[in-house]
Coordinates of C-alpha atoms in Angstrom, one line a residue:
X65 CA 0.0 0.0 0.0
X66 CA 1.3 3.7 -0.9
X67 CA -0.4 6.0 2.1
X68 CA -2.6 5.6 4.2
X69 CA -4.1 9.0 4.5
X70 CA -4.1 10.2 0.8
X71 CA -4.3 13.9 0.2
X72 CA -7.6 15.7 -0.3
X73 CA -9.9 15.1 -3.2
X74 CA -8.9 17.4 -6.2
X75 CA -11.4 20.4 -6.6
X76 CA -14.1 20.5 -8.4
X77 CA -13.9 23.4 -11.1
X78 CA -13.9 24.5 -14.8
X79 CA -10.3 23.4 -15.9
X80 CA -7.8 25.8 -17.3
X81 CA -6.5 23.9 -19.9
X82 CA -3.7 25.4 -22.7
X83 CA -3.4 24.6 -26.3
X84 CA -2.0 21.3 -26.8
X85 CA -2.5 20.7 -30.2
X86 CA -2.2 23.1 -33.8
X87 CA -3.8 21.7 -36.9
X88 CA -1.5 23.1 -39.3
X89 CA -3.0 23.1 -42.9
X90 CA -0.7 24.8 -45.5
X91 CA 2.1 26.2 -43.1
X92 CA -1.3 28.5 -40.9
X93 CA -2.7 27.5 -37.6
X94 CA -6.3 26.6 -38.5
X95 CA -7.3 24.9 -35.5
X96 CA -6.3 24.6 -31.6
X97 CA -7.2 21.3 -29.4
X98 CA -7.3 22.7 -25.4
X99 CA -6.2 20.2 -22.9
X100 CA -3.8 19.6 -19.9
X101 CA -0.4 17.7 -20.2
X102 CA 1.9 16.4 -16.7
X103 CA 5.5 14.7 -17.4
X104 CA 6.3 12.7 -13.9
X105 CA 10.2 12.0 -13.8
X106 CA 11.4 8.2 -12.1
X107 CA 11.4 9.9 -8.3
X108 CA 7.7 10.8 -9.1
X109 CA 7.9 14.5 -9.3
X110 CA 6.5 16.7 -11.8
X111 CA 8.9 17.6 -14.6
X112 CA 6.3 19.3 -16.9
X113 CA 3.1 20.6 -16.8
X114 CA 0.7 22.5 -19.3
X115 CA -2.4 23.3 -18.7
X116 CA -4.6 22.5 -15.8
X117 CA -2.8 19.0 -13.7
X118 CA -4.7 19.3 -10.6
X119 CA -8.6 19.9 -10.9
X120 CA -10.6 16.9 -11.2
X121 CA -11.9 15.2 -14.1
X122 CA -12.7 11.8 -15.4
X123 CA -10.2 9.0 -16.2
X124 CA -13.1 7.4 -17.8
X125 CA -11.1 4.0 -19.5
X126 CA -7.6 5.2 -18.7
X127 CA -8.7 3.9 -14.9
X128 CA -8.9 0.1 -16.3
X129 CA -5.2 -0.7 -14.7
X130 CA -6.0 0.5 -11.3
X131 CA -9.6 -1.3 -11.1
X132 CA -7.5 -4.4 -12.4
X133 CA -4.9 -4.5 -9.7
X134 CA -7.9 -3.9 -7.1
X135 CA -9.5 -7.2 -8.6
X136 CA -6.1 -9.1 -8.3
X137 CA -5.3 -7.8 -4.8
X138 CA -9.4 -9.2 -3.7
X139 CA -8.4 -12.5 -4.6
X140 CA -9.3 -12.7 -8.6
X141 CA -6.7 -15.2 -9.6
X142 CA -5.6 -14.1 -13.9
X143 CA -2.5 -13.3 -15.3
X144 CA -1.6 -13.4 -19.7
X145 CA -4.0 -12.6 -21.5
X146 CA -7.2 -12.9 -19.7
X147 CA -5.8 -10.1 -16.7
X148 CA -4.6 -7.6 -20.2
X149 CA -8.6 -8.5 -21.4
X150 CA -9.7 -7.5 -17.8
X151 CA -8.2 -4.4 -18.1
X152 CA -9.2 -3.7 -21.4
X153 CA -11.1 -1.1 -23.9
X154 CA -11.2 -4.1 -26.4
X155 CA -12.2 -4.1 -30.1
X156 CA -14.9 -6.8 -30.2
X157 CA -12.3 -9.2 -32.1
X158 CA -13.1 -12.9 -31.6
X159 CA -10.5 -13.2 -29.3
X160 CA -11.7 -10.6 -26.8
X161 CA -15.4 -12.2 -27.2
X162 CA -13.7 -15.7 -26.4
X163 CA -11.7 -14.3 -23.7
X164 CA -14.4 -12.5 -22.0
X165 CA -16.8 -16.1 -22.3
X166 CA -13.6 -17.8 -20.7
X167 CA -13.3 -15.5 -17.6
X168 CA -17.0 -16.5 -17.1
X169 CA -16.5 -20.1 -17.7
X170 CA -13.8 -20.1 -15.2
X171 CA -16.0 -18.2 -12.7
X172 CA -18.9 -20.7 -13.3
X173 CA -21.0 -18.0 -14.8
X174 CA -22.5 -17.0 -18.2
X175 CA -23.1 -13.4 -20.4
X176 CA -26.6 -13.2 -19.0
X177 CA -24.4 -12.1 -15.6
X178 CA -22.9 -9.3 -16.9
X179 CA -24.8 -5.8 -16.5
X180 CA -22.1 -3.9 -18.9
X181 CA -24.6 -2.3 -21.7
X182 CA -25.2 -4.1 -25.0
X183 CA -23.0 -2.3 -27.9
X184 CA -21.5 -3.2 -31.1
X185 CA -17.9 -3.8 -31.5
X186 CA -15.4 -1.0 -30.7
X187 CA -13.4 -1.5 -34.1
X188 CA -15.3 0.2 -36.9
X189 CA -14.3 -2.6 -39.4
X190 CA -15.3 -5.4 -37.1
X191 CA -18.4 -3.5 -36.4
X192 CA -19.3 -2.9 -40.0
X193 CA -18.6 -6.6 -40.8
X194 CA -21.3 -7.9 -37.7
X195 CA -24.0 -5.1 -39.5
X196 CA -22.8 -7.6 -43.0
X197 CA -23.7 -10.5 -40.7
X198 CA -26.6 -8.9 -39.4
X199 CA -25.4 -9.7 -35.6
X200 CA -27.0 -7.5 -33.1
X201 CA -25.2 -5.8 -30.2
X202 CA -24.0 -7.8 -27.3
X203 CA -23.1 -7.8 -23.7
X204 CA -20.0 -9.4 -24.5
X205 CA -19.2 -7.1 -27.8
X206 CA -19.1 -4.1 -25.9
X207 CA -15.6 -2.6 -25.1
X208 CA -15.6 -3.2 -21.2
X209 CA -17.0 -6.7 -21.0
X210 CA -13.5 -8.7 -20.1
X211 CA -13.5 -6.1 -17.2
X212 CA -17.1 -6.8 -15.8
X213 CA -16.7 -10.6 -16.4
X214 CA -13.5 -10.2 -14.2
X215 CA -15.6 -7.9 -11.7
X216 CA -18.0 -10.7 -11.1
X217 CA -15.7 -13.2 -10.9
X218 CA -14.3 -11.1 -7.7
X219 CA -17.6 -10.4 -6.2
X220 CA -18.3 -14.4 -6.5
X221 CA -14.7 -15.6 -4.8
X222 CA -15.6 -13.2 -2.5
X223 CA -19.0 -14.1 -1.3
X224 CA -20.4 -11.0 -2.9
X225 CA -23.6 -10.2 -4.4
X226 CA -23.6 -10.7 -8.2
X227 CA -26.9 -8.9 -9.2
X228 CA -25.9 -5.6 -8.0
X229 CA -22.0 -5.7 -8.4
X230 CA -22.3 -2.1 -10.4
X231 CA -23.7 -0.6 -7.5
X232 CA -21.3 2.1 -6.0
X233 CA -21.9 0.7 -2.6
X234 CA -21.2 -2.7 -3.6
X235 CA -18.4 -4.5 -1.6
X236 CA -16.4 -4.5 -5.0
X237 CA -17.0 -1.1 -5.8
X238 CA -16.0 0.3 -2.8
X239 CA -12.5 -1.9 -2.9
X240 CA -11.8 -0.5 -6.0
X241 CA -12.3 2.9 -5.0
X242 CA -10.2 2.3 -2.1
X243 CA -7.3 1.1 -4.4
X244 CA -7.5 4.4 -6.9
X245 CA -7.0 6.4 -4.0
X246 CA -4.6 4.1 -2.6
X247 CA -2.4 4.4 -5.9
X248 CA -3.2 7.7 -6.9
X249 CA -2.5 9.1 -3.7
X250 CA -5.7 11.3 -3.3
X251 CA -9.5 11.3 -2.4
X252 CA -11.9 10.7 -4.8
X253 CA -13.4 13.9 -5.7
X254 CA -16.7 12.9 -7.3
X255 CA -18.4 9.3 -8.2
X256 CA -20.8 9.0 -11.3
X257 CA -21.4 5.9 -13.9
X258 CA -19.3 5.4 -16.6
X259 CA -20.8 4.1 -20.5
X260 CA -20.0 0.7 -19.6
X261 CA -22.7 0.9 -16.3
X262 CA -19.5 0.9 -13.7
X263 CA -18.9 3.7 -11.2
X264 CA -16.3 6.3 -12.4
X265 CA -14.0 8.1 -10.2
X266 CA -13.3 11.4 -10.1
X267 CA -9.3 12.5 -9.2
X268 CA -7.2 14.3 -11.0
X269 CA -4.6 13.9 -14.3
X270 CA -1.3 14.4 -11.9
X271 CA -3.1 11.8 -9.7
X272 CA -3.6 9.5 -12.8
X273 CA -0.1 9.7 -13.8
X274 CA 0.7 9.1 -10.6
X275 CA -0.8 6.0 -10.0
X276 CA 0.4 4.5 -13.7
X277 CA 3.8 5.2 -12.4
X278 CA 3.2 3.6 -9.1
X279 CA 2.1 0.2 -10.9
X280 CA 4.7 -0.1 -14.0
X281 CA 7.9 0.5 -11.3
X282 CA 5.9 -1.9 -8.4
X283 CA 8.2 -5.3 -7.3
X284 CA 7.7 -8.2 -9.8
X285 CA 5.0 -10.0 -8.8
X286 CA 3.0 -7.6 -6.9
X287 CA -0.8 -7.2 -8.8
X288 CA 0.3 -3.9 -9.9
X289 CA 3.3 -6.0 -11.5
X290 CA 1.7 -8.5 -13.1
X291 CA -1.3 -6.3 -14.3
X292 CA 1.9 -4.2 -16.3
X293 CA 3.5 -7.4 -17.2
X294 CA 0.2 -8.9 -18.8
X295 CA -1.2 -5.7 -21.0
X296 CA 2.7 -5.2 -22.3
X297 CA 3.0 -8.9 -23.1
X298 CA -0.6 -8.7 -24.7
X299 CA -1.4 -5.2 -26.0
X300 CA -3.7 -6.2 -28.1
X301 CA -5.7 -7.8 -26.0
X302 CA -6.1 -5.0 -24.0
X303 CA -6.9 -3.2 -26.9
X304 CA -7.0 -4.5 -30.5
X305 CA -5.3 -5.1 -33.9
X306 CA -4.7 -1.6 -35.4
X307 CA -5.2 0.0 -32.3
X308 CA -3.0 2.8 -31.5
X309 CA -2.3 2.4 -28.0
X310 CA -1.3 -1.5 -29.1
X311 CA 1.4 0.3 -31.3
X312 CA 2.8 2.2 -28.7
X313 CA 3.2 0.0 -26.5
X314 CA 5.2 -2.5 -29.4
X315 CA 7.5 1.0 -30.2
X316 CA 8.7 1.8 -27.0
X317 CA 9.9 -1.0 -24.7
X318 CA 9.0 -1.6 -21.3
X319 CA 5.7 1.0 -21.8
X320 CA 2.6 0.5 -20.3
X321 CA 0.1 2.6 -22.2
X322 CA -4.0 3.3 -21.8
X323 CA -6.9 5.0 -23.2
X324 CA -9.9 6.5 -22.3
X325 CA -12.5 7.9 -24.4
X326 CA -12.6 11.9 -23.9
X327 CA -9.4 12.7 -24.8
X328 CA -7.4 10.7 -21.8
X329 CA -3.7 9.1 -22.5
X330 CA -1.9 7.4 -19.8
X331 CA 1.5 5.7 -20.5
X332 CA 4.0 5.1 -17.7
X333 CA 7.9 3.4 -18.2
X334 CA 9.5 0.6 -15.6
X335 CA 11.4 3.4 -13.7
X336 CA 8.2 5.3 -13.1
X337 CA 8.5 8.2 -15.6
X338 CA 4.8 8.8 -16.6
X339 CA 2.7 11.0 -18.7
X340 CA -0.8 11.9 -18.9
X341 CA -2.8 13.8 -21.3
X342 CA -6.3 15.3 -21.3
X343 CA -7.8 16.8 -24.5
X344 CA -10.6 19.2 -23.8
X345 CA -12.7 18.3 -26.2
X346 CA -12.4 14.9 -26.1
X347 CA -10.6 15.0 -30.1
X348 CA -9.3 11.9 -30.7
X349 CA -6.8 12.8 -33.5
X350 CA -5.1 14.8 -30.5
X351 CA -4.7 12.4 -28.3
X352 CA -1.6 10.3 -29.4
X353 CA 0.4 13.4 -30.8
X354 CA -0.3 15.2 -27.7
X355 CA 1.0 12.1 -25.6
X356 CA 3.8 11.1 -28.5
X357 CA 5.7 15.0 -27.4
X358 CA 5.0 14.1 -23.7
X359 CA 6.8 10.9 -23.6
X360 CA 9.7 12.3 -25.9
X361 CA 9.8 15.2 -23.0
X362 CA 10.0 12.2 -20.3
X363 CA 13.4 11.0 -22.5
X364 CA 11.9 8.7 -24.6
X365 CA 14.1 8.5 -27.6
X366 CA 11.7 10.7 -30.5
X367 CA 13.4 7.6 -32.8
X368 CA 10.6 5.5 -31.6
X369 CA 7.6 7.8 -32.0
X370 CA 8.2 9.4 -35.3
X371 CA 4.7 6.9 -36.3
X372 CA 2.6 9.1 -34.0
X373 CA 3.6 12.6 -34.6
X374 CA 0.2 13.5 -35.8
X375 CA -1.9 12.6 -38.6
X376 CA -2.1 13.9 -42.3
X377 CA -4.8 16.9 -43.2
X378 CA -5.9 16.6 -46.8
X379 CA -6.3 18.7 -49.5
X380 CA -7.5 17.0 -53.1
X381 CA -6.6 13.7 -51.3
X382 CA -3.3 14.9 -50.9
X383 CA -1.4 15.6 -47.7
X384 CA -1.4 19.3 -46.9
X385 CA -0.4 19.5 -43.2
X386 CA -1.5 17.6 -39.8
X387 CA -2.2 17.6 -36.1
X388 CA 1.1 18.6 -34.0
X389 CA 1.2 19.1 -30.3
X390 CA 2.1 22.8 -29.7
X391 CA 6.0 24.1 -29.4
X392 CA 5.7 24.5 -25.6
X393 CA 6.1 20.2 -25.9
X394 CA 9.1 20.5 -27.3
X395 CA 11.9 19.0 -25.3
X396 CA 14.0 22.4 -26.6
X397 CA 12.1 25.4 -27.1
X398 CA 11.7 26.5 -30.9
X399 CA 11.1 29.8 -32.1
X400 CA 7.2 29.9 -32.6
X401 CA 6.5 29.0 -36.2
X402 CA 4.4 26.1 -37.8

């Protein structure tokens, strides 16, 4: 355990985010992504900040490690691939459907268990292929469903309820919350329901980065160990093929990366340098640029992450500029010109 009195609850306010992001088209500044950016060094303390670290906001899927290593340290007994798919924002591939109906075969239960909302897959090609098939959404096709199959496989070891294991009050609910402020070092500011049906937790992005560190640089073997050692060993079962946060992880060794819908990037290295990004308006196409300069400005070689500097803009189907995170992300600062 990290403290046992964790600091006050972040506070609750409009955040003062920065530009993080330019979409250059033809050498002019035609667009600005808003959002907040904190670089943790290896000893844990902040090396860079932009924008607004400390108020609180929602991790939304970027919380999946922490709720993982709470399920492992109540007793639920995965590692490989199944623990990566319990902490995963998965694509709806066969493998994450077959995954999620082995944690439930393992737990003696079935997909009429789970209380996760019925979605199509994540992956727009494996979702337009299921419309082709004429396949309707499912419990176990939506993105979180490794997570909740894991979740009730806890509650069940554990004695606890399985109808209402969503509930915020729930025995398993209220261990996990105990285990995000245990790793992020802070009160939970606010509690609400995420898409999936399962309580979200309100803390902060210094907080997230915080904790991400704490579980990539924990002793082998520990569940914030093996929860790092199973979603780098099997990033695409904790996301899916094509994925970008699946690519990261393969360029840079030793990173343990996640995503959250809204904007959110975590990624955190063995020695405990981290970085988290929030993009204001939840723009996707930010996202991995934003986190690509963040992690260079941690010391990650720039070598590795020349693949996610930002995406094309096109003109007449031809490439005329692309999303870059702003200068201030440089590791040296350049004069101020696209």
């Amino acid at each position: 355990m990290y403290s046992s009195s964790p600091a006050d609850a972040p506070i609750v306010r409009e955040p003062l985010h920065a530009p993080v992001a330019h979409l250059i088209r033809g050498g002019v500044v035609e667009g600005i992504h808003y959002g907040s950016v904190v670089v943790l060094g290896a000893h844990g303390r902040v090396e860079f900040q932009l924008g607004d670290i400390e108020a609180a906001f929602y991790p939304r899927s970027a919380v999946k490690p922490l709720q993982a290593v709470a399920m492992l340290r109540a007793g639920l007994p995965l590692d490989g691939e199944l623990l990566s798919l319990a902490a995963a924002s998965h694509s709806g591939e066969e493998r994450h459907l077959a995954g999620t109906r082995r944690i439930l075969e393992l737990a003696g239960l079935t997909e009429d268990d789970l209380r996760n909302v019925p979605d199509m897959p994540f992956d727009p090609a494996v979702r337009d292929a299921w419309v082709r098939e004429g396949r309707m959404p499912s419990r176990l096709a939506q993105n979180c469903s490794g997570k909740h199959a894991a979740m009730l496989w806890t509650a069940k070891l554990n004695g606890w309820s399985l109808e209402d294991y969503l509930d915020p009050k729930h025995p398993l609910q209220q261990a996990i919350e105990e285990i995000v402020e245990d790793l992020t070092g802070q009160r939970v500011a606010r509690v609400t329901v995420d898409g999936c049906g399962a309580p979200l937790f309100s803390i902060s992005l210094h907080g997230l980065a915080r904790a991400l560190s704490r579980i990539t640089s924990a002793a082998p073997g520990t569940p914030e160990a093996r929860v790092a050692d199973a979603m780098r060993a099997h990033a695409e079962m904790a996301s899916g093929a094509g994925r970008d946060v699946a690519a990261l992880m393969r360029a840079v060794p030793g990173l343990l990366a996640k995503d959250g819908f809204e904007g959110v990037q975590v990624a955190a290295l063995p020695d405990g340098r981290a970085i988290a990004v929030k993009i204001a308006d939840g723009a996707n196409r930010a996202r991995i640029p934003v986190a690509a300069a963040a992690l260079v400005r941690a010391g990650v070689d720039p070598e590795l992450l020349t693949e996610f500097a930002g995406e094309p803009l096109l003109g007449g189907g031809e490439p005329v500029g692309r999303v870059r995170a702003v200068r201030a992300l440089d590791p040296v600062e350049l004069p101020a010109c696209a």
